[in-house]
């Protein structure tokens, strides 16, 4: 099981799941199966276990889930990748989330024996999921090529975002031995100022240029050419149906650190955030 506040699953809402299977299957080497208990709607993407080298789903090589492709129930809904954060008690977490100024879009809902899911937003409207694991703990592989590698929240107010998420996910972000794969950055750094706050899911790659070539060949496009960050070199792309994601190629010495502050914004250091999270926890107690 993943600790509370750790990204444990991702899914993408698509108008055409079959087209999504062709795109991501070729880009990341994923194979697909109908999601457990979901008839012929949602599909899960799989890769071989980390100890395996074959990607042949017809062989005896064990496969593990890495993501889900979900058909959009309403064409007006966005085509988007969404990260889901682990929690041992989704009901309690949604109560804390509301108290911190967030909103619950979908109340905690059992998904068979797989777990309990909820969908929420932070105070600025960035959407994310919550997952209380049952038989499905989440990713079978991550932080590798073709798998989830990072979640970056683009927000207009990094200080407010840090306050909110420190309250929700204190230990995962700032606790002893924390190794976050979730960062925050100002929306104006990369995207137009009118872009709404949102999460950008990153997938690992060992060869960014080759991956970008595959994206464009398959009908996707490059939104933002490669740029350096504190956690690696990133390029932002869309698939052939408009879902944005990023390709992340890590380099030696990459490490997590606070996102750059907006101009004129008061600096907030990690120790300040730990203290803030501790104070809020004492208030809640």
Short mmCIF file of C-alpha atoms in Angstrom, two decimals:
data_model
loop_
_atom_site.label_atom_id
_atom_site.label_comp_id
_atom_site.label_asym_id
_atom_site.label_seq_id
_atom_site.Cartn_x
_atom_site.Cartn_y
_atom_site.Cartn_z
CA UNK A 1 0.00 0.00 0.00
CA UNK A 2 1.17 3.53 -0.70
CA UNK A 3 1.39 5.99 2.22
CA UNK A 4 -1.16 8.78 2.45
CA UNK A 5 -0.45 11.68 0.10
CA UNK A 6 1.66 9.67 -2.35
CA UNK A 7 0.44 9.58 -5.98
CA UNK A 8 -0.64 5.96 -6.41
CA UNK A 9 -2.61 5.88 -9.68
CA UNK A 10 -3.36 7.87 -12.82
CA UNK A 11 -6.12 7.76 -15.37
CA UNK A 12 -7.04 9.63 -18.52
CA UNK A 13 -10.54 10.52 -19.74
CA UNK A 14 -10.70 9.99 -23.51
CA UNK A 15 -13.41 10.30 -26.17
CA UNK A 16 -11.95 7.25 -27.96
CA UNK A 17 -10.32 4.61 -25.76
CA UNK A 18 -9.35 2.41 -28.72
CA UNK A 19 -7.40 5.31 -30.25
CA UNK A 20 -5.81 5.88 -26.84
CA UNK A 21 -4.70 2.27 -26.71
CA UNK A 22 -2.99 2.61 -30.08
CA UNK A 23 -1.28 5.88 -29.11
CA UNK A 24 0.00 4.92 -25.65
CA UNK A 25 0.66 1.33 -26.61
CA UNK A 26 3.17 2.43 -29.21
CA UNK A 27 4.58 5.32 -27.18
CA UNK A 28 5.16 3.47 -23.90
CA UNK A 29 4.92 -0.20 -24.86
CA UNK A 30 1.77 -0.69 -22.81
CA UNK A 31 -0.59 -3.61 -23.26
CA UNK A 32 -4.22 -3.41 -22.20
CA UNK A 33 -6.93 -5.40 -20.48
CA UNK A 34 -10.49 -4.54 -19.51
CA UNK A 35 -10.45 -3.13 -16.00
CA UNK A 36 -11.50 -5.62 -13.30
CA UNK A 37 -15.26 -5.62 -12.91
CA UNK A 38 -15.85 -2.92 -15.52
CA UNK A 39 -17.31 -4.88 -18.43
CA UNK A 40 -16.04 -3.32 -21.66
CA UNK A 41 -15.57 0.30 -20.58
CA UNK A 42 -12.45 1.29 -18.66
CA UNK A 43 -9.18 -0.42 -19.60
CA UNK A 44 -5.99 -0.75 -17.61
CA UNK A 45 -2.53 -0.39 -19.10
CA UNK A 46 0.13 -2.93 -18.16
CA UNK A 47 3.88 -3.43 -18.32
CA UNK A 48 5.91 -6.48 -17.34
CA UNK A 49 7.04 -6.69 -13.73
CA UNK A 50 10.21 -4.70 -13.08
CA UNK A 51 12.31 -7.88 -13.03
CA UNK A 52 11.07 -8.88 -16.50
CA UNK A 53 12.34 -7.67 -19.85
CA UNK A 54 9.67 -8.99 -22.21
CA UNK A 55 6.57 -6.92 -23.04
CA UNK A 56 4.73 -9.79 -24.74
CA UNK A 57 1.36 -9.98 -22.98
CA UNK A 58 0.74 -13.45 -24.50
CA UNK A 59 3.71 -14.97 -22.69
CA UNK A 60 3.90 -16.11 -19.08
CA UNK A 61 5.64 -12.89 -18.05
CA UNK A 62 3.70 -11.35 -15.13
CA UNK A 63 2.16 -7.98 -15.95
CA UNK A 64 1.45 -5.15 -13.53
CA UNK A 65 -0.94 -2.18 -13.96
CA UNK A 66 0.48 1.31 -14.54
CA UNK A 67 -2.50 3.48 -15.62
CA UNK A 68 -6.14 3.48 -16.74
CA UNK A 69 -7.86 4.72 -19.90
CA UNK A 70 -11.45 5.75 -19.24
CA UNK A 71 -14.15 6.68 -21.80
CA UNK A 72 -15.58 10.14 -21.26
CA UNK A 73 -19.25 9.81 -20.22
CA UNK A 74 -19.94 13.35 -21.42
CA UNK A 75 -18.28 15.07 -24.37
CA UNK A 76 -18.25 18.33 -22.43
CA UNK A 77 -15.85 16.90 -19.88
CA UNK A 78 -12.13 17.63 -20.34
CA UNK A 79 -9.77 15.18 -21.98
CA UNK A 80 -7.21 15.01 -19.21
CA UNK A 81 -4.81 12.93 -17.14
CA UNK A 82 -5.63 12.91 -13.41
CA UNK A 83 -3.36 11.83 -10.52
CA UNK A 84 -4.86 9.97 -7.56
CA UNK A 85 -3.38 10.24 -4.07
CA UNK A 86 -3.38 7.35 -1.63
CA UNK A 87 -5.17 7.46 1.69
CA UNK A 88 -6.04 4.82 4.31
CA UNK A 89 -9.36 6.59 5.05
CA UNK A 90 -10.90 8.51 2.17
CA UNK A 91 -13.92 9.64 4.21
CA UNK A 92 -11.72 11.25 6.85
CA UNK A 93 -9.49 12.81 4.20
CA UNK A 94 -12.41 14.37 2.31
CA UNK A 95 -13.58 15.91 5.60
CA UNK A 96 -10.12 17.44 6.14
CA UNK A 97 -10.08 18.56 2.52
CA UNK A 98 -13.36 20.47 2.89
CA UNK A 99 -12.13 22.06 6.13
CA UNK A 100 -9.00 23.24 4.29
CA UNK A 101 -11.04 24.96 1.56
CA UNK A 102 -11.18 22.25 -1.10
CA UNK A 103 -14.29 20.78 -2.69
CA UNK A 104 -15.43 17.21 -3.20
CA UNK A 105 -16.69 16.55 -6.73
CA UNK A 106 -17.47 12.86 -6.26
CA UNK A 107 -18.06 11.57 -2.74
CA UNK A 108 -16.23 8.41 -1.64
CA UNK A 109 -17.55 5.55 -3.77
CA UNK A 110 -16.67 1.84 -3.47
CA UNK A 111 -15.26 0.32 -6.66
CA UNK A 112 -16.08 -3.31 -6.04
CA UNK A 113 -13.38 -4.84 -3.88
CA UNK A 114 -10.68 -2.77 -5.62
CA UNK A 115 -10.99 0.17 -3.22
CA UNK A 116 -12.85 3.41 -2.57
CA UNK A 117 -12.48 6.44 -4.87
CA UNK A 118 -13.26 10.14 -4.60
CA UNK A 119 -12.64 13.12 -6.85
CA UNK A 120 -11.83 16.55 -5.43
CA UNK A 121 -10.40 19.99 -6.13
CA UNK A 122 -8.09 22.24 -4.20
CA UNK A 123 -9.22 25.81 -3.37
CA UNK A 124 -8.07 27.06 -6.80
CA UNK A 125 -9.95 24.34 -8.67
CA UNK A 126 -7.16 21.90 -9.61
CA UNK A 127 -8.72 18.43 -9.87
CA UNK A 128 -7.24 15.29 -8.33
CA UNK A 129 -8.39 11.89 -7.14
CA UNK A 130 -8.20 10.08 -3.82
CA UNK A 131 -7.83 6.32 -3.52
CA UNK A 132 -8.33 4.06 -0.52
CA UNK A 133 -6.87 0.74 -1.60
CA UNK A 134 -8.67 -2.57 -1.36
CA UNK A 135 -7.32 -5.30 -3.61
CA UNK A 136 -5.84 -2.66 -5.96
CA UNK A 137 -3.00 -0.76 -4.25
CA UNK A 138 -2.19 1.33 -7.34
CA UNK A 139 0.85 1.37 -9.62
CA UNK A 140 2.70 -1.91 -10.06
CA UNK A 141 5.61 0.11 -11.45
CA UNK A 142 6.50 3.82 -11.31
CA UNK A 143 9.47 6.17 -11.66
CA UNK A 144 10.65 4.25 -14.75
CA UNK A 145 10.42 4.78 -18.50
CA UNK A 146 6.81 4.50 -19.62
CA UNK A 147 5.41 4.89 -16.11
CA UNK A 148 4.34 7.67 -13.77
CA UNK A 149 7.36 9.75 -12.75
CA UNK A 150 6.11 13.06 -11.29
CA UNK A 151 3.01 15.21 -10.74
CA UNK A 152 3.41 18.97 -11.06
CA UNK A 153 0.68 21.28 -9.83
CA UNK A 154 0.51 24.50 -11.82
CA UNK A 155 -1.09 27.10 -9.56
CA UNK A 156 -1.46 30.87 -9.42
CA UNK A 157 -0.46 30.95 -5.75
CA UNK A 158 2.27 28.48 -4.76
CA UNK A 159 2.20 29.63 -1.14
CA UNK A 160 -1.54 28.96 -0.81
CA UNK A 161 -1.11 25.60 -2.55
CA UNK A 162 1.70 24.65 -0.18
CA UNK A 163 -0.49 25.58 2.78
CA UNK A 164 -3.38 23.44 1.50
CA UNK A 165 -1.36 20.35 0.56
CA UNK A 166 0.83 20.56 3.68
CA UNK A 167 -2.37 20.30 5.67
CA UNK A 168 -3.59 17.28 3.69
CA UNK A 169 -0.37 15.40 2.96
CA UNK A 170 2.12 16.64 5.56
CA UNK A 171 4.04 13.39 6.09
CA UNK A 172 4.32 12.53 2.38
CA UNK A 173 5.66 15.99 1.56
CA UNK A 174 7.60 17.00 4.64
CA UNK A 175 7.73 14.08 7.08
CA UNK A 176 10.84 12.13 8.08
CA UNK A 177 12.35 10.42 5.06
CA UNK A 178 9.84 12.02 2.67
CA UNK A 179 10.80 11.71 -1.00
CA UNK A 180 8.02 13.64 -2.80
CA UNK A 181 7.16 13.14 -6.44
CA UNK A 182 4.71 16.03 -6.34
CA UNK A 183 5.81 19.63 -6.99
CA UNK A 184 4.20 23.04 -7.24
CA UNK A 185 4.95 25.80 -9.72
CA UNK A 186 3.35 29.06 -10.84
CA UNK A 187 0.99 28.61 -13.78
CA UNK A 188 2.53 31.62 -15.55
CA UNK A 189 5.96 29.99 -15.78
CA UNK A 190 5.12 27.73 -18.71
CA UNK A 191 1.47 28.18 -19.64
CA UNK A 192 -0.57 31.25 -20.62
CA UNK A 193 -1.77 33.35 -17.69
CA UNK A 194 -5.38 32.37 -18.41
CA UNK A 195 -4.60 28.66 -18.01
CA UNK A 196 -6.58 27.29 -15.03
CA UNK A 197 -4.71 25.63 -12.14
CA UNK A 198 -4.18 21.95 -12.92
CA UNK A 199 -2.03 18.89 -12.37
CA UNK A 200 0.35 17.80 -15.12
CA UNK A 201 1.21 14.09 -15.05
CA UNK A 202 4.80 13.25 -16.07
CA UNK A 203 5.96 9.97 -17.61
CA UNK A 204 9.55 8.83 -17.46
CA UNK A 205 11.66 8.45 -20.59
CA UNK A 206 15.27 7.50 -21.26
CA UNK A 207 15.29 9.22 -24.66
CA UNK A 208 13.21 12.38 -24.73
CA UNK A 209 13.91 13.25 -28.36
CA UNK A 210 12.92 9.79 -29.58
CA UNK A 211 9.74 9.92 -27.48
CA UNK A 212 8.85 13.35 -28.90
CA UNK A 213 9.29 11.94 -32.39
CA UNK A 214 6.85 9.13 -31.61
CA UNK A 215 4.33 11.59 -30.15
CA UNK A 216 4.29 13.71 -33.30
CA UNK A 217 4.27 10.68 -35.62
CA UNK A 218 1.20 9.34 -33.82
CA UNK A 219 -0.70 12.60 -34.22
CA UNK A 220 0.15 14.28 -30.93
CA UNK A 221 1.93 17.59 -30.66
CA UNK A 222 4.58 19.33 -28.61
CA UNK A 223 3.03 22.07 -26.46
CA UNK A 224 6.20 23.19 -24.69
CA UNK A 225 9.69 22.24 -25.99
CA UNK A 226 12.13 20.67 -23.53
CA UNK A 227 13.11 22.82 -20.54
CA UNK A 228 15.11 22.16 -17.38
CA UNK A 229 13.51 21.85 -13.95
CA UNK A 230 14.77 20.96 -10.49
CA UNK A 231 13.59 17.36 -11.05
CA UNK A 232 14.82 16.78 -14.62
CA UNK A 233 14.35 17.86 -18.23
CA UNK A 234 10.70 18.13 -19.25
CA UNK A 235 8.73 18.49 -22.47
CA UNK A 236 4.96 19.06 -22.41
CA UNK A 237 2.93 17.33 -25.11
CA UNK A 238 -0.61 16.30 -25.98
CA UNK A 239 -1.81 12.98 -27.30
CA UNK A 240 -3.81 12.70 -30.52
CA UNK A 241 -7.05 13.44 -28.61
CA UNK A 242 -5.84 16.51 -26.74
CA UNK A 243 -4.85 15.12 -23.33
CA UNK A 244 -1.77 16.95 -22.03
CA UNK A 245 1.08 15.18 -20.25
CA UNK A 246 4.81 15.61 -19.85
CA UNK A 247 7.86 13.53 -20.71
CA UNK A 248 10.50 13.60 -17.98
CA UNK A 249 14.12 12.64 -18.50
CA UNK A 250 16.01 12.73 -15.25
CA UNK A 251 19.68 13.65 -15.03
CA UNK A 252 22.31 12.89 -12.42
CA UNK A 253 21.87 14.97 -9.29
CA UNK A 254 18.19 15.77 -9.82
CA UNK A 255 16.43 16.29 -6.52
CA UNK A 256 13.18 17.78 -5.30
CA UNK A 257 13.13 21.34 -4.08
CA UNK A 258 10.55 24.06 -3.71
CA UNK A 259 9.19 25.49 -6.96
CA UNK A 260 10.40 28.99 -7.88
CA UNK A 261 8.37 31.78 -6.32
CA UNK A 262 6.33 34.21 -8.38
CA UNK A 263 7.67 37.74 -8.64
CA UNK A 264 6.99 39.60 -5.41
CA UNK A 265 5.78 36.48 -3.60
CA UNK A 266 7.12 35.88 -0.12
CA UNK A 267 9.63 33.05 -0.05
CA UNK A 268 8.50 29.94 1.77
CA UNK A 269 11.11 27.35 2.66
CA UNK A 270 10.54 23.64 3.28
CA UNK A 271 11.14 24.07 7.03
CA UNK A 272 8.45 26.76 7.12
CA UNK A 273 6.06 24.35 5.45
CA UNK A 274 6.83 21.58 7.92
CA UNK A 275 6.14 23.98 10.77
CA UNK A 276 2.93 25.16 9.11
CA UNK A 277 1.77 21.59 8.65
CA UNK A 278 2.54 20.79 12.30
CA UNK A 279 0.62 23.83 13.53
CA UNK A 280 -2.40 22.95 11.41
CA UNK A 281 -2.38 19.38 12.68
CA UNK A 282 -2.30 20.66 16.28
CA UNK A 283 -5.25 22.94 15.48
CA UNK A 284 -7.21 20.02 14.04
CA UNK A 285 -6.43 17.90 17.08
#
